[in-house]
Amino acid sequence: MLCRSAFEKDSPPDGFMELAVEVAKLAGNLPLGLRLLGLSLKGKDKDEWITIMPELQIGFEEIRPPLKPGKNRKWR
């Protein structure tokens, strides 16, 4: 899902595999997180990905808890 959103392909281009794995971990492999981060990185080159990663980590840490269902939270 990340690669589809960021690259419009099923897998990352050469040189992006490590970064794509880092982003997927950051998103907790949650589909909505993968989609949001992929769209945020779409069209950016490798250096831009590296530059923006710290900002994404800070911003995504704030929104990840509501994206993940907890024991007492029910999805409808």
C-alpha positions as YAML, in Angstrom:
chain: A
units: angstrom
residues:
- id: 1
  name: MET
  ca: [0.00, 0.00, 0.00]
- id: 2
  name: LEU
  ca: [2.87, 2.37, 0.79]
- id: 3
  name: CYS
  ca: [4.52, 1.74, -2.57]
- id: 4
  name: ARG
  ca: [1.25, 2.14, -4.42]
- id: 5
  name: SER
  ca: [0.69, 5.52, -2.75]
- id: 6
  name: ALA
  ca: [4.24, 6.82, -3.02]
- id: 7
  name: PHE
  ca: [5.42, 5.32, -6.32]
- id: 8
  name: GLU
  ca: [2.28, 4.00, -8.03]
- id: 9
  name: LYS
  ca: [4.05, 0.60, -8.19]
- id: 10
  name: ASP
  ca: [3.96, -2.62, -6.19]
- id: 11
  name: SER
  ca: [7.53, -2.23, -4.94]
- id: 12
  name: PRO
  ca: [9.93, 0.65, -4.32]
- id: 13
  name: PRO
  ca: [12.39, 1.73, -7.00]
- id: 14
  name: ASP
  ca: [16.10, 1.04, -6.62]
- id: 15
  name: GLY
  ca: [17.56, 2.76, -3.59]
- id: 16
  name: PHE
  ca: [14.26, 3.20, -1.75]
- id: 17
  name: MET
  ca: [13.81, -0.24, -0.14]
- id: 18
  name: GLU
  ca: [15.41, 0.64, 3.21]
- id: 19
  name: LEU
  ca: [13.50, 3.91, 3.44]
- id: 20
  name: ALA
  ca: [10.23, 2.22, 2.49]
- id: 21
  name: VAL
  ca: [10.75, -0.36, 5.25]
- id: 22
  name: GLU
  ca: [11.42, 2.44, 7.77]
- id: 23
  name: VAL
  ca: [8.27, 4.28, 6.73]
- id: 24
  name: ALA
  ca: [6.19, 1.08, 6.95]
- id: 25
  name: LYS
  ca: [7.47, 0.48, 10.49]
- id: 26
  name: LEU
  ca: [6.71, 4.09, 11.39]
- id: 27
  name: ALA
  ca: [3.13, 3.57, 10.18]
- id: 28
  name: GLY
  ca: [2.88, 0.39, 12.25]
- id: 29
  name: ASN
  ca: [1.94, -1.33, 8.97]
- id: 30
  name: LEU
  ca: [-1.54, 0.14, 9.40]
- id: 31
  name: PRO
  ca: [-3.25, 0.63, 6.01]
- id: 32
  name: LEU
  ca: [-4.36, 4.21, 6.64]
- id: 33
  name: GLY
  ca: [-0.93, 5.14, 7.96]
- id: 34
  name: LEU
  ca: [0.78, 3.56, 4.97]
- id: 35
  name: ARG
  ca: [-1.53, 5.45, 2.62]
- id: 36
  name: LEU
  ca: [-1.05, 8.80, 4.38]
- id: 37
  name: LEU
  ca: [2.72, 8.54, 4.57]
- id: 38
  name: GLY
  ca: [2.94, 7.28, 0.99]
- id: 39
  name: LEU
  ca: [0.95, 10.24, -0.27]
- id: 40
  name: SER
  ca: [3.13, 12.59, 1.82]
- id: 41
  name: LEU
  ca: [6.25, 11.23, 0.14]
- id: 42
  name: LYS
  ca: [4.88, 10.87, -3.39]
- id: 43
  name: GLY
  ca: [7.03, 12.53, -6.04]
- id: 44
  name: LYS
  ca: [9.92, 13.18, -3.66]
- id: 45
  name: ASP
  ca: [13.43, 11.94, -4.39]
- id: 46
  name: LYS
  ca: [15.55, 9.88, -1.99]
- id: 47
  name: ASP
  ca: [17.26, 12.91, -0.42]
- id: 48
  name: GLU
  ca: [13.86, 14.49, 0.27]
- id: 49
  name: TRP
  ca: [12.67, 11.24, 1.92]
- id: 50
  name: ILE
  ca: [15.73, 11.27, 4.17]
- id: 51
  name: THR
  ca: [15.22, 14.95, 5.05]
- id: 52
  name: ILE
  ca: [11.51, 14.59, 5.84]
- id: 53
  name: MET
  ca: [11.74, 11.34, 7.86]
- id: 54
  name: PRO
  ca: [12.38, 13.03, 11.27]
- id: 55
  name: GLU
  ca: [9.36, 15.30, 10.74]
- id: 56
  name: LEU
  ca: [7.18, 12.34, 9.79]
- id: 57
  name: GLN
  ca: [8.29, 10.43, 12.87]
- id: 58
  name: ILE
  ca: [7.30, 13.28, 15.16]
- id: 59
  name: GLY
  ca: [4.00, 13.99, 13.41]
- id: 60
  name: PHE
  ca: [2.96, 10.36, 13.00]
- id: 61
  name: GLU
  ca: [3.68, 9.50, 16.63]
- id: 62
  name: GLU
  ca: [0.90, 11.94, 17.52]
- id: 63
  name: ILE
  ca: [-1.73, 10.40, 15.25]
- id: 64
  name: ARG
  ca: [-0.83, 6.70, 15.36]
- id: 65
  name: PRO
  ca: [-2.62, 5.83, 18.64]
- id: 66
  name: PRO
  ca: [-6.08, 6.80, 17.34]
- id: 67
  name: LEU
  ca: [-5.49, 4.77, 14.18]
- id: 68
  name: LYS
  ca: [-4.85, 1.54, 16.04]
- id: 69
  name: PRO
  ca: [-7.82, -0.14, 17.76]
- id: 70
  name: GLY
  ca: [-7.34, -0.75, 21.46]
- id: 71
  name: LYS
  ca: [-8.84, -3.40, 23.70]
- id: 72
  name: ASN
  ca: [-11.84, -1.25, 24.59]
- id: 73
  name: ARG
  ca: [-12.32, 0.40, 21.22]
- id: 74
  name: LYS
  ca: [-14.68, -1.12, 18.68]
- id: 75
  name: TRP
  ca: [-14.50, -0.47, 14.97]
- id: 76
  name: ARG
  ca: [-17.83, -0.03, 13.23]
...
